[in-house]
PDB file of C-alpha atoms in Angstrom:
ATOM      1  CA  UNK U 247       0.096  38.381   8.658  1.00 47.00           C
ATOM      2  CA  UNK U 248      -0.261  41.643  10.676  1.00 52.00           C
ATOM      3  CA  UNK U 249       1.936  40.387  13.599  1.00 58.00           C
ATOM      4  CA  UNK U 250       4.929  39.052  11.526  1.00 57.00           C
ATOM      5  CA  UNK U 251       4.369  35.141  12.259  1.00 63.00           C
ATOM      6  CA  UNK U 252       4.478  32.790   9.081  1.00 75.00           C
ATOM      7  CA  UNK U 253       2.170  30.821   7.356  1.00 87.00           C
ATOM      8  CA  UNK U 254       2.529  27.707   5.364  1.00 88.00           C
ATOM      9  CA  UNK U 255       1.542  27.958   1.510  1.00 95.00           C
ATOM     10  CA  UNK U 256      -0.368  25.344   0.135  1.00 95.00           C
ATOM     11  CA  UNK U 257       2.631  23.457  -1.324  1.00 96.00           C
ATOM     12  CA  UNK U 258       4.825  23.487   2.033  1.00 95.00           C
ATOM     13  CA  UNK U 259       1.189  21.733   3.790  1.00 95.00           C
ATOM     14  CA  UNK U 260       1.125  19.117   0.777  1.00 95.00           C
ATOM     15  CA  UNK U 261       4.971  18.866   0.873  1.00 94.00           C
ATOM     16  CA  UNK U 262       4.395  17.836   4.871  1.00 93.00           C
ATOM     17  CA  UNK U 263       2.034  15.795   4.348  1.00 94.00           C
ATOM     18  CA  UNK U 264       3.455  13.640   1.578  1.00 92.00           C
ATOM     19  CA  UNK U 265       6.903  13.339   3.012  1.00 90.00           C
ATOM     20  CA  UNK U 266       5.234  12.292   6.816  1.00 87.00           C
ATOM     21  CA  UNK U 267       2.740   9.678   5.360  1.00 88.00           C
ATOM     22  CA  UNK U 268       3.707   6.259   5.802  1.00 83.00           C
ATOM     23  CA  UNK U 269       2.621   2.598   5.417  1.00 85.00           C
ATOM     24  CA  UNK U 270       1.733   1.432   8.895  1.00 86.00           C
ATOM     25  CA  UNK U 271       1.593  -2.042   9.861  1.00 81.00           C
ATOM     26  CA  UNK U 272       0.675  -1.625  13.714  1.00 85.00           C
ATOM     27  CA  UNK U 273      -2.344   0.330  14.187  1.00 88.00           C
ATOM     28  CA  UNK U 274      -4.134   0.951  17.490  1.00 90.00           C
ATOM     29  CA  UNK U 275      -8.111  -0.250  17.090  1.00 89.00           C
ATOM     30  CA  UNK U 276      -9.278   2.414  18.674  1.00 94.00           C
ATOM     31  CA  UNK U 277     -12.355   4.152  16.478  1.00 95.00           C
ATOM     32  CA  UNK U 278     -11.940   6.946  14.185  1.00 96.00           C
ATOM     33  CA  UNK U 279     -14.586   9.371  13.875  1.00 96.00           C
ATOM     34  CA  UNK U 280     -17.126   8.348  10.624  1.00 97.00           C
ATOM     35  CA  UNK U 281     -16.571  12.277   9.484  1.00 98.00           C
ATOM     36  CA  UNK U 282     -12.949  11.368   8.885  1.00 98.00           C
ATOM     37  CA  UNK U 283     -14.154   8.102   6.557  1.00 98.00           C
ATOM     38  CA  UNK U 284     -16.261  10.678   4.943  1.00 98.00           C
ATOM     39  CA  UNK U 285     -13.795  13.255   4.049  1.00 98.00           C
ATOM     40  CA  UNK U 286     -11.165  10.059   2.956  1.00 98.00           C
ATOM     41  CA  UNK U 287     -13.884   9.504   0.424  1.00 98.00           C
ATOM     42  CA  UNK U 288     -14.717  12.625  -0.645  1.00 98.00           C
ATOM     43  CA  UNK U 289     -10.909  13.452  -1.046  1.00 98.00           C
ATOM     44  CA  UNK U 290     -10.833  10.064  -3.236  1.00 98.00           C
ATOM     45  CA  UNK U 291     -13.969  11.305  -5.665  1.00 97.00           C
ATOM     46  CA  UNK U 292     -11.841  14.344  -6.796  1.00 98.00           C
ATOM     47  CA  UNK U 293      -9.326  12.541  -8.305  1.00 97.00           C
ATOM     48  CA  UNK U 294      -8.315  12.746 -11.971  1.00 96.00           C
ATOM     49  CA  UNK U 295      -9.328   9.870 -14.600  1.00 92.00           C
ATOM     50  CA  UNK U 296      -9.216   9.567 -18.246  1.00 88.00           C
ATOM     51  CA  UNK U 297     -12.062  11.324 -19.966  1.00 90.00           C
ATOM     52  CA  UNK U 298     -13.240  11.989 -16.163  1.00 93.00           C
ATOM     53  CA  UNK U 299     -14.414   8.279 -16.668  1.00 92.00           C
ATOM     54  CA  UNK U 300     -14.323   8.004 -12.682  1.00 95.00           C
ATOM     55  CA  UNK U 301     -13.645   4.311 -12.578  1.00 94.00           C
ATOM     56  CA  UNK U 302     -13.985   4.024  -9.165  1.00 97.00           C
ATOM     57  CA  UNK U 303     -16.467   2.895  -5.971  1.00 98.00           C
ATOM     58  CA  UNK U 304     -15.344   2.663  -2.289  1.00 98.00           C
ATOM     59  CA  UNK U 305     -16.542  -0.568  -0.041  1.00 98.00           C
ATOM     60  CA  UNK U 306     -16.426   0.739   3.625  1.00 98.00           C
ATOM     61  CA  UNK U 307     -16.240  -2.241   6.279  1.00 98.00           C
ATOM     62  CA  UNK U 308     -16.222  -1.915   9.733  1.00 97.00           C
ATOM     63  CA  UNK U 309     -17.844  -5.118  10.753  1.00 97.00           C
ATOM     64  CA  UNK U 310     -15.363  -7.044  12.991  1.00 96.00           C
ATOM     65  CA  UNK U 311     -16.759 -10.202  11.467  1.00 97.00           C
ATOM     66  CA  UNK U 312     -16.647  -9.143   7.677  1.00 97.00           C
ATOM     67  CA  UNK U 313     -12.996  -7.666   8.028  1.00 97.00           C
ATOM     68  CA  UNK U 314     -11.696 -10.830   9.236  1.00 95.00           C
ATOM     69  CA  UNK U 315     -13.646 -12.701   6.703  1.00 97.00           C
ATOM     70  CA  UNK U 316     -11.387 -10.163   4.230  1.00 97.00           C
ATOM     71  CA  UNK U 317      -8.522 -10.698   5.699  1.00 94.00           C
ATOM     72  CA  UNK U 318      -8.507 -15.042   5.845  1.00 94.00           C
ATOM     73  CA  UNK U 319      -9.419 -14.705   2.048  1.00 95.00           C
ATOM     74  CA  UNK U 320      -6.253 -12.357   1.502  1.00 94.00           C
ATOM     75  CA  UNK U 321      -3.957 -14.158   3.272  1.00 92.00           C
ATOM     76  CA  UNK U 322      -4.942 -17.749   1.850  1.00 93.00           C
ATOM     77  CA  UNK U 323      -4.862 -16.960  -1.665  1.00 92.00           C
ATOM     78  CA  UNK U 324      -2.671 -13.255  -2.356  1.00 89.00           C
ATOM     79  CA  UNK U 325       0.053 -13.510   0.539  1.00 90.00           C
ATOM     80  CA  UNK U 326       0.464 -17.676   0.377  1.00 92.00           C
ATOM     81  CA  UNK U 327       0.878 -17.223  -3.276  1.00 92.00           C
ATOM     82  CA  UNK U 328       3.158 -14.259  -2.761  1.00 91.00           C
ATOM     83  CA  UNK U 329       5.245 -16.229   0.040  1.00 92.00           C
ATOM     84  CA  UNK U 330       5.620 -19.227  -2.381  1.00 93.00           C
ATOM     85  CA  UNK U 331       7.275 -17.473  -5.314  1.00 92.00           C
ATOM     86  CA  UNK U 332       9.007 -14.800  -3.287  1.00 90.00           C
ATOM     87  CA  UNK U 333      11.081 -18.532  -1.632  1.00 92.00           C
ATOM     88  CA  UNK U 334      12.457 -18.849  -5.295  1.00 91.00           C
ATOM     89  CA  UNK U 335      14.506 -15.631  -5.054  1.00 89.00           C
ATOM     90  CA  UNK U 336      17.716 -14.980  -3.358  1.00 90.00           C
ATOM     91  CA  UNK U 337      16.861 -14.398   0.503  1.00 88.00           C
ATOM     92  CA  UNK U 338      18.433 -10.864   0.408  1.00 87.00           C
ATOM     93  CA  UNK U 339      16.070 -10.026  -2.438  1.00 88.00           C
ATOM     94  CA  UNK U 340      13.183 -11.373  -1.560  1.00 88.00           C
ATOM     95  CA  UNK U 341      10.386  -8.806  -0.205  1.00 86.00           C
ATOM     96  CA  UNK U 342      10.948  -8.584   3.608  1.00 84.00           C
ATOM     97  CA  UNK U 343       7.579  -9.983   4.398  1.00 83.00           C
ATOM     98  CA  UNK U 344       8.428 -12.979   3.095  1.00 87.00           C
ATOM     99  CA  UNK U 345      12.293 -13.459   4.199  1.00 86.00           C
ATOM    100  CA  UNK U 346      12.255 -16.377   6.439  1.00 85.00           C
ATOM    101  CA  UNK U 347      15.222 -18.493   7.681  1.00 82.00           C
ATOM    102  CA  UNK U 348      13.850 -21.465   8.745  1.00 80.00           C
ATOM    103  CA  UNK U 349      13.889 -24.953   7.541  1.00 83.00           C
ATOM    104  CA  UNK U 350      10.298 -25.674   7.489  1.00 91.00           C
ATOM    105  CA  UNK U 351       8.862 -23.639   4.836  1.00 92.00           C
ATOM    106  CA  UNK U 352       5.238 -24.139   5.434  1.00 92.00           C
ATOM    107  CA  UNK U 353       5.812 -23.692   9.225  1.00 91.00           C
ATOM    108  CA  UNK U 354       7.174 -20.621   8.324  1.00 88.00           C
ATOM    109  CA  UNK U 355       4.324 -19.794   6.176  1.00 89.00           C
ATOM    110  CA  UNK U 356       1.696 -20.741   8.794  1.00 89.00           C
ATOM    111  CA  UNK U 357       3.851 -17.941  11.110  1.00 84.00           C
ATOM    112  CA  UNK U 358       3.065 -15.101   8.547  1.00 83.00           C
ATOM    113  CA  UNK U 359      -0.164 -16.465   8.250  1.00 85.00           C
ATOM    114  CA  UNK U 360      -1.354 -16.334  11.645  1.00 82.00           C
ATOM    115  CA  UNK U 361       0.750 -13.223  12.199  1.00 69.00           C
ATOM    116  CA  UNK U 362       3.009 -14.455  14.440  1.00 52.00           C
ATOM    117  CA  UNK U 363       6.228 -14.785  12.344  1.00 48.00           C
ATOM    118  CA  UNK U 364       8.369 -12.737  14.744  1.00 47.00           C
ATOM    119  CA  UNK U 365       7.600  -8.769  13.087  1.00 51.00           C
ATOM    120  CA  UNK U 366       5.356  -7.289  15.974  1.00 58.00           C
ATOM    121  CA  UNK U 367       2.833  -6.142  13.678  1.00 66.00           C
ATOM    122  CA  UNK U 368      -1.299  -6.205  13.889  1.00 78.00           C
ATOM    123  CA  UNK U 369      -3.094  -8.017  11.068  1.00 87.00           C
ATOM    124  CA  UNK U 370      -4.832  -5.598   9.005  1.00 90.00           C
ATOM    125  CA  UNK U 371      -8.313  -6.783   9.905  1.00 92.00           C
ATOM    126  CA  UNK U 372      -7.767  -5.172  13.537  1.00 92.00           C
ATOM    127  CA  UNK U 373      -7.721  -1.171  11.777  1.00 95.00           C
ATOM    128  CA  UNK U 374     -11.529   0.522  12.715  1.00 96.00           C
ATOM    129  CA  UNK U 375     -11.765   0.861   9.232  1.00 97.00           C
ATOM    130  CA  UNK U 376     -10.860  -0.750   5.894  1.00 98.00           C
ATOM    131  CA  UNK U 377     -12.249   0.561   2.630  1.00 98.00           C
ATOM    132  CA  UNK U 378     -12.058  -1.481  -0.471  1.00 98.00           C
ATOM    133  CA  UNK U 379     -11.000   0.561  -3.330  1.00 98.00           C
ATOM    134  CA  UNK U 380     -13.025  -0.810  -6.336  1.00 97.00           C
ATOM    135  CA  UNK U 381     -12.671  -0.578 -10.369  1.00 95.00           C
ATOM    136  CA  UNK U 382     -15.643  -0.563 -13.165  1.00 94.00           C
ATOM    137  CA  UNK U 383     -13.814  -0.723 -16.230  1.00 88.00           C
ATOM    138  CA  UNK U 384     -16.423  -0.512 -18.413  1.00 88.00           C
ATOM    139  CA  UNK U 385     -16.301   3.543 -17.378  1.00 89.00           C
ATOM    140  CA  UNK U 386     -13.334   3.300 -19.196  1.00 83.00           C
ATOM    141  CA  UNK U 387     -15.104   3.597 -22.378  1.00 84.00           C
ATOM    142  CA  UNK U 388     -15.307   7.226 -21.660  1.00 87.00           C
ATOM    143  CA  UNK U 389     -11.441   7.660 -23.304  1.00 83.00           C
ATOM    144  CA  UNK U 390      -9.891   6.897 -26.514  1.00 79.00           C
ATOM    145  CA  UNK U 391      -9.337   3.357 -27.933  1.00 75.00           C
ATOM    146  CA  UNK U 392      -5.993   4.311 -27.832  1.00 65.00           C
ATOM    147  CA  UNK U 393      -5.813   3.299 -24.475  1.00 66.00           C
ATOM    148  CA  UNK U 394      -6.336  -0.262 -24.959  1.00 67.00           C
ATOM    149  CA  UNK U 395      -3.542  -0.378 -27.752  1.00 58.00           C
ATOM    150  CA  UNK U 396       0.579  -0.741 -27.963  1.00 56.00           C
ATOM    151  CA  UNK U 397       1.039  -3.211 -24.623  1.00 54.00           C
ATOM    152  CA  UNK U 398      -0.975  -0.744 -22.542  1.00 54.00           C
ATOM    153  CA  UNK U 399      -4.041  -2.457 -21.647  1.00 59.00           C
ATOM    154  CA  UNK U 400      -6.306  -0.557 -19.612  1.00 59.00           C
ATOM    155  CA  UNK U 401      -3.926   1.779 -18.594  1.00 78.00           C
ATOM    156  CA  UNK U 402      -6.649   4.630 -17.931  1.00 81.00           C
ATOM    157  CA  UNK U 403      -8.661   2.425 -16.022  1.00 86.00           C
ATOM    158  CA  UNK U 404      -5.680   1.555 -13.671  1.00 88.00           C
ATOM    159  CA  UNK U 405      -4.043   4.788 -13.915  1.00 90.00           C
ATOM    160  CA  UNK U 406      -7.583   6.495 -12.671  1.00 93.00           C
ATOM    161  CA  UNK U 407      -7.384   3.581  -9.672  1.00 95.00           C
ATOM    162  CA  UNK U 408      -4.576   4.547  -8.589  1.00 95.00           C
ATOM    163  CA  UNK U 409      -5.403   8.420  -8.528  1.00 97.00           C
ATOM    164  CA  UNK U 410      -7.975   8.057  -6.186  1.00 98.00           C
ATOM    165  CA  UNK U 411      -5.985   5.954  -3.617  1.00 97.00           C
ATOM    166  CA  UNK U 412      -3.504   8.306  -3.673  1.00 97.00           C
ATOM    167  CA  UNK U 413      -6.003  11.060  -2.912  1.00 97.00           C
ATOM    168  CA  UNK U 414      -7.295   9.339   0.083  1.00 98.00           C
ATOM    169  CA  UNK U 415      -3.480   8.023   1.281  1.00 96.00           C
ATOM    170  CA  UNK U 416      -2.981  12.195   1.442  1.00 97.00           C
ATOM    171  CA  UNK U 417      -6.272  12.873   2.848  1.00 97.00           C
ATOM    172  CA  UNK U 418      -5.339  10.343   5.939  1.00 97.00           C
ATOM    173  CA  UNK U 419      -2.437  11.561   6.307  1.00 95.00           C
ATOM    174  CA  UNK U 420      -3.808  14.822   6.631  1.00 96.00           C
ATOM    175  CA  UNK U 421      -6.090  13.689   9.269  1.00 97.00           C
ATOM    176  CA  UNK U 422      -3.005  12.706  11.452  1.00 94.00           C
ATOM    177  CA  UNK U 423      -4.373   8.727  10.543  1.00 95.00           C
ATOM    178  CA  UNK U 424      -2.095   5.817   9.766  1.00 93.00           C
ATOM    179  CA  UNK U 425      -2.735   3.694   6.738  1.00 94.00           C
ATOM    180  CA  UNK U 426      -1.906   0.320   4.958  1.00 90.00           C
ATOM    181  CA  UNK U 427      -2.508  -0.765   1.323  1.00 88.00           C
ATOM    182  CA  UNK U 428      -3.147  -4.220   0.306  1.00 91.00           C
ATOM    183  CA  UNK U 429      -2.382  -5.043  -2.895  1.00 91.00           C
ATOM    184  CA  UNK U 430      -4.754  -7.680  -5.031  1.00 94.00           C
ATOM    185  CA  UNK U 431      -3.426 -10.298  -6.989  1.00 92.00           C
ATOM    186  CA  UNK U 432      -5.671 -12.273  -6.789  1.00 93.00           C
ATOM    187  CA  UNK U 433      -9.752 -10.952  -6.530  1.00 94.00           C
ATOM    188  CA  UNK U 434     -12.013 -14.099  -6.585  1.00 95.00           C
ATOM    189  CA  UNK U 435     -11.928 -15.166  -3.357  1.00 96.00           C
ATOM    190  CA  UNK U 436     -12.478 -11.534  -2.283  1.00 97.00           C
ATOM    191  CA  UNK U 437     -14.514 -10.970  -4.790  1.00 97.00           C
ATOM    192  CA  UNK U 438     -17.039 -14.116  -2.735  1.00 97.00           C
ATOM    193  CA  UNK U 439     -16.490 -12.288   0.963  1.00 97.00           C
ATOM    194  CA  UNK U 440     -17.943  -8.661  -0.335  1.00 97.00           C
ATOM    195  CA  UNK U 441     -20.370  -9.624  -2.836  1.00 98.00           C
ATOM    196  CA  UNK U 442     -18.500  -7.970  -5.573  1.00 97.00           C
ATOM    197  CA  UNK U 443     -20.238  -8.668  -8.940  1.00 97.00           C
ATOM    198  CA  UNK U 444     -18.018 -10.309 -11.873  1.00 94.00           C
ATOM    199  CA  UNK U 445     -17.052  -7.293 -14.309  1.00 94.00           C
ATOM    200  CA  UNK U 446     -16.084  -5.163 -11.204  1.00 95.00           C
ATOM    201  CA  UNK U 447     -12.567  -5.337 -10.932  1.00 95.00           C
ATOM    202  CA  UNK U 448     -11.346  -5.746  -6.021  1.00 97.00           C
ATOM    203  CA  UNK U 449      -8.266  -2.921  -6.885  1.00 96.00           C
ATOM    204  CA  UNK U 450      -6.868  -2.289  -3.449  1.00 96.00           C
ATOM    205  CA  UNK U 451      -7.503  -2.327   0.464  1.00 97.00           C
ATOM    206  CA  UNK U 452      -6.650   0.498   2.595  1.00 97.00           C
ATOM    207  CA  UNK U 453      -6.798  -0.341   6.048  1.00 96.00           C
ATOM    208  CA  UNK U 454      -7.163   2.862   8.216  1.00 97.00           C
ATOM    209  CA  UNK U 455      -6.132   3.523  12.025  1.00 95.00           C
ATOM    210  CA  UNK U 456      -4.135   5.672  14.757  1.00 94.00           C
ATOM    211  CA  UNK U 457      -0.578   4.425  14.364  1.00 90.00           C
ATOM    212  CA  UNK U 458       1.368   2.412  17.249  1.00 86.00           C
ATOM    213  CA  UNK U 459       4.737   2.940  15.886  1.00 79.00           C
ATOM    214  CA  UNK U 460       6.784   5.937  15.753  1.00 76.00           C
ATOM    215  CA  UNK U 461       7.688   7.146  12.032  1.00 74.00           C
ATOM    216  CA  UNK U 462      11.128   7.095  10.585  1.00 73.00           C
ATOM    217  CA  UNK U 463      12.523   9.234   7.622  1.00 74.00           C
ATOM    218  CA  UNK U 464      11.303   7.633   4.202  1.00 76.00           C
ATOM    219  CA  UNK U 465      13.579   6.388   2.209  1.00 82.00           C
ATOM    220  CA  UNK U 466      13.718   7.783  -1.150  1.00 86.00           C
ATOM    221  CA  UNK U 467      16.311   8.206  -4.450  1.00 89.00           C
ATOM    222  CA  UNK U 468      17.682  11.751  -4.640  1.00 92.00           C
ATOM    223  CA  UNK U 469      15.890  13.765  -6.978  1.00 93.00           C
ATOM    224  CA  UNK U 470      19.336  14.475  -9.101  1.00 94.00           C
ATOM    225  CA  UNK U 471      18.989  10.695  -9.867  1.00 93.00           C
ATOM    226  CA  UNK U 472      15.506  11.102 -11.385  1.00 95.00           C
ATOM    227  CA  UNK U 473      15.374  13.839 -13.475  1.00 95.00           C
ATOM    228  CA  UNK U 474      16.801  14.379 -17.270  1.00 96.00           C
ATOM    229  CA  UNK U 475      16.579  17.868 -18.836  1.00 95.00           C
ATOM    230  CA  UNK U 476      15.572  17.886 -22.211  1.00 96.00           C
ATOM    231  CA  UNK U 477      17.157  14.820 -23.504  1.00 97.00           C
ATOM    232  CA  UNK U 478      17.426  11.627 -21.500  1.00 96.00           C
ATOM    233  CA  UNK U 479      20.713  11.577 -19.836  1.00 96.00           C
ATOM    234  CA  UNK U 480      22.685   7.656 -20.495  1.00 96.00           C
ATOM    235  CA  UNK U 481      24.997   8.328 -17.698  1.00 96.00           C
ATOM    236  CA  UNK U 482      21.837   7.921 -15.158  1.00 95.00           C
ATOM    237  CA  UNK U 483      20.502   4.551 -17.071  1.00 96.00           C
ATOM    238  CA  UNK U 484      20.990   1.509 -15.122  1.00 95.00           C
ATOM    239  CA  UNK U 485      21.828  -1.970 -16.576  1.00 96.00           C
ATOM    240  CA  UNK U 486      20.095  -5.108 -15.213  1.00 95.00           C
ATOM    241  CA  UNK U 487      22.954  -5.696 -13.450  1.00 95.00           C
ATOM    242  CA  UNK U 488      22.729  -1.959 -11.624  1.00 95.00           C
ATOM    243  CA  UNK U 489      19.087  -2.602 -11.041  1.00 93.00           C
ATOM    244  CA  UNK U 490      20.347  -6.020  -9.269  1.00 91.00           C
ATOM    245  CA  UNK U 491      22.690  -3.968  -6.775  1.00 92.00           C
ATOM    246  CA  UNK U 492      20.655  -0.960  -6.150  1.00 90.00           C
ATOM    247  CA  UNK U 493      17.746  -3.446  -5.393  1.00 89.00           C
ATOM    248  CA  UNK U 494      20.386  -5.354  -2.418  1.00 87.00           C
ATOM    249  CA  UNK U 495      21.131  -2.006  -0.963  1.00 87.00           C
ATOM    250  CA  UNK U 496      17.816  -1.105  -0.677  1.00 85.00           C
ATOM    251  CA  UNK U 497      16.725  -4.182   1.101  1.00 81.00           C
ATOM    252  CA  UNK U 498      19.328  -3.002   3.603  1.00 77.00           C
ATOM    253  CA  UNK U 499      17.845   0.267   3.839  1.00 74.00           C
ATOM    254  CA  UNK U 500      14.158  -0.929   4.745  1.00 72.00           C
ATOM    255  CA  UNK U 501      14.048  -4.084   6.429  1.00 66.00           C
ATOM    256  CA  UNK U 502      14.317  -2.682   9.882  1.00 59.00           C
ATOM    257  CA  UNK U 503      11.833  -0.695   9.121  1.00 57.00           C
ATOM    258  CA  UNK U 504       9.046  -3.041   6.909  1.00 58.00           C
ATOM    259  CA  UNK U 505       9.656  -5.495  10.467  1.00 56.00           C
ATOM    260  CA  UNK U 506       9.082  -2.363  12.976  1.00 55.00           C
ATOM    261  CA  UNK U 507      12.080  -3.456  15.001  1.00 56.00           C
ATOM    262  CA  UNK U 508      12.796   0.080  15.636  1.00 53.00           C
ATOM    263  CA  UNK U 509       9.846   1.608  15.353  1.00 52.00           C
ATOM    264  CA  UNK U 510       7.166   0.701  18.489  1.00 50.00           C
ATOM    265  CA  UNK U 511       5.660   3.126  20.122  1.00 52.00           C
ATOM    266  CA  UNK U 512       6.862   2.726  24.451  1.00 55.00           C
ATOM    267  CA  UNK U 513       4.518   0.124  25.618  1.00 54.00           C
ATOM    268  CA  UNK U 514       3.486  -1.160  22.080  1.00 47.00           C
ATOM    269  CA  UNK U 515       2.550  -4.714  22.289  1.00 46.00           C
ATOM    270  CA  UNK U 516       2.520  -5.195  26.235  1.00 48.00           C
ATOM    271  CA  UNK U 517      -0.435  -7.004  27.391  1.00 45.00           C
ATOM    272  CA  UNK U 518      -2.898  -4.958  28.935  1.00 45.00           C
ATOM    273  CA  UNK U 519      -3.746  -6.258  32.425  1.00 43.00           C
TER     274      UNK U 519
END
């Protein structure tokens, strides 16, 4: 520029953007503007699929009543199901939603339940907005058979899902918006709250909000531990028994964080007189 000042290229804008999005699990539920929704979708429409199939559709809820609706199906069929087989791992490797100390297992359940179990957060059915990232997989037929063959399934189908989520996780960041993903284990019961017909596939939810915490630094591996140059390097490969330790420290790493203990925003939580 004429008077010497710097401007960001394109990469160094996407570079800030990925590395300053985060997973938030307080949001405020104050509105966001429905020109924001719109450019989260339109962001998630460009996204790359095989044979441009374009296996997705977006459900957009902002009805207090239908969110919670949502949100009592998810939690009584994906997160007690989660929270049952998560209690047959080792505490320390458990995911840190579902570490819990107490004797009373389905007390402790009924805590994570209602929300209450101690981790300051906001059930997800309090975010403005939640969009409902759906799947058709019969666009899937737009790509080779080879895509259905050697263990892979319908790996186009769910790679091309997970393409456009990613596209609107950027395009929220962008927008200086917290987000949370929810993932689906298991659809029917959401699939009965939205109306969803049979052959399409409930993918993911994306709640979407103004964040009450404060980010942290991400946790990531280096870079130097990812990459191989032109032949895989076996000093970098892992045994089970690696994958066991690395997985320990990085429970260590993140469970501050997942639990917000040092994360809330001055004043978070306080009762509002």
């Amino acid at each position: 520029m004429a008077d010497g000042s710097k401007t960001e290229s394109d990469y160094d804008v996407l570079y800030r953007i990925m590395t300053t999005r985060l997973s938030v699990r307080r949001m405020k539920p104050d509105p966001i503007p429905d020109e924001y929704v719109e450019k989260i979708l339109e962001a998630g429409r460009w996204a790359m699929s095989g044979a441009n199939g374009q296996p997705w559709e977006y459900l957009v809820i902002k009805d207090p009543k239908k969110k919670k609706a949502l949100y009592d199906a998810f939690q009584d069929t994906n997160q007690e199901f989660c929270f049952w087989m998560e209690q047959m791992r080792p505490f320390e490797l458990r995911h840190p939603a579902f570490q819990v100390k107490g004797d009373d297992l389905k007390d402790e359940w009924q805590k994570i339940r209602n929300s209450t179990g101690g981790q300051q957060r906001r059930p997800w059915h309090e975010a403005p907005v939640v969009i409902v990232v759906l799947g058709d997989g019969r666009r899937q037929w737009a790509t080779v058979n080879a895509a259905f063959t050697f263990g892979r399934h319908a790996s186009h189908f769910t790679d091309g899902l997970a393409n456009t989520c990613t596209h609107m996780q950027l395009a929220i960041a962008s927008l200086g918006l917290g987000s949370h993903w929810g993932t689906v284990h298991v659809q029917e019961p959401l699939k009965r709250v939205l109306g969803v017909p049979d052959l399409i596939d409930v993918y993911l939810i994306i709640s979407i909000g103004h964040a009450d915490i404060e980010r942290k630094p991400g946790v990531r591996r280096e870079l130097k531990e990812l990459v191989h140059r032109e032949t895989y390097d076996m000093s970098k490969y892992m045994s089970n028994e690696d994958i066991i330790d690395y997985l320990y420290k990085l429970r260590g790493k993140t469970m501050f964080r997942y639990h917000l203990k040092d994360s809330l925003l001055p004043g978070a939580g306080e009762k509002k007189s």
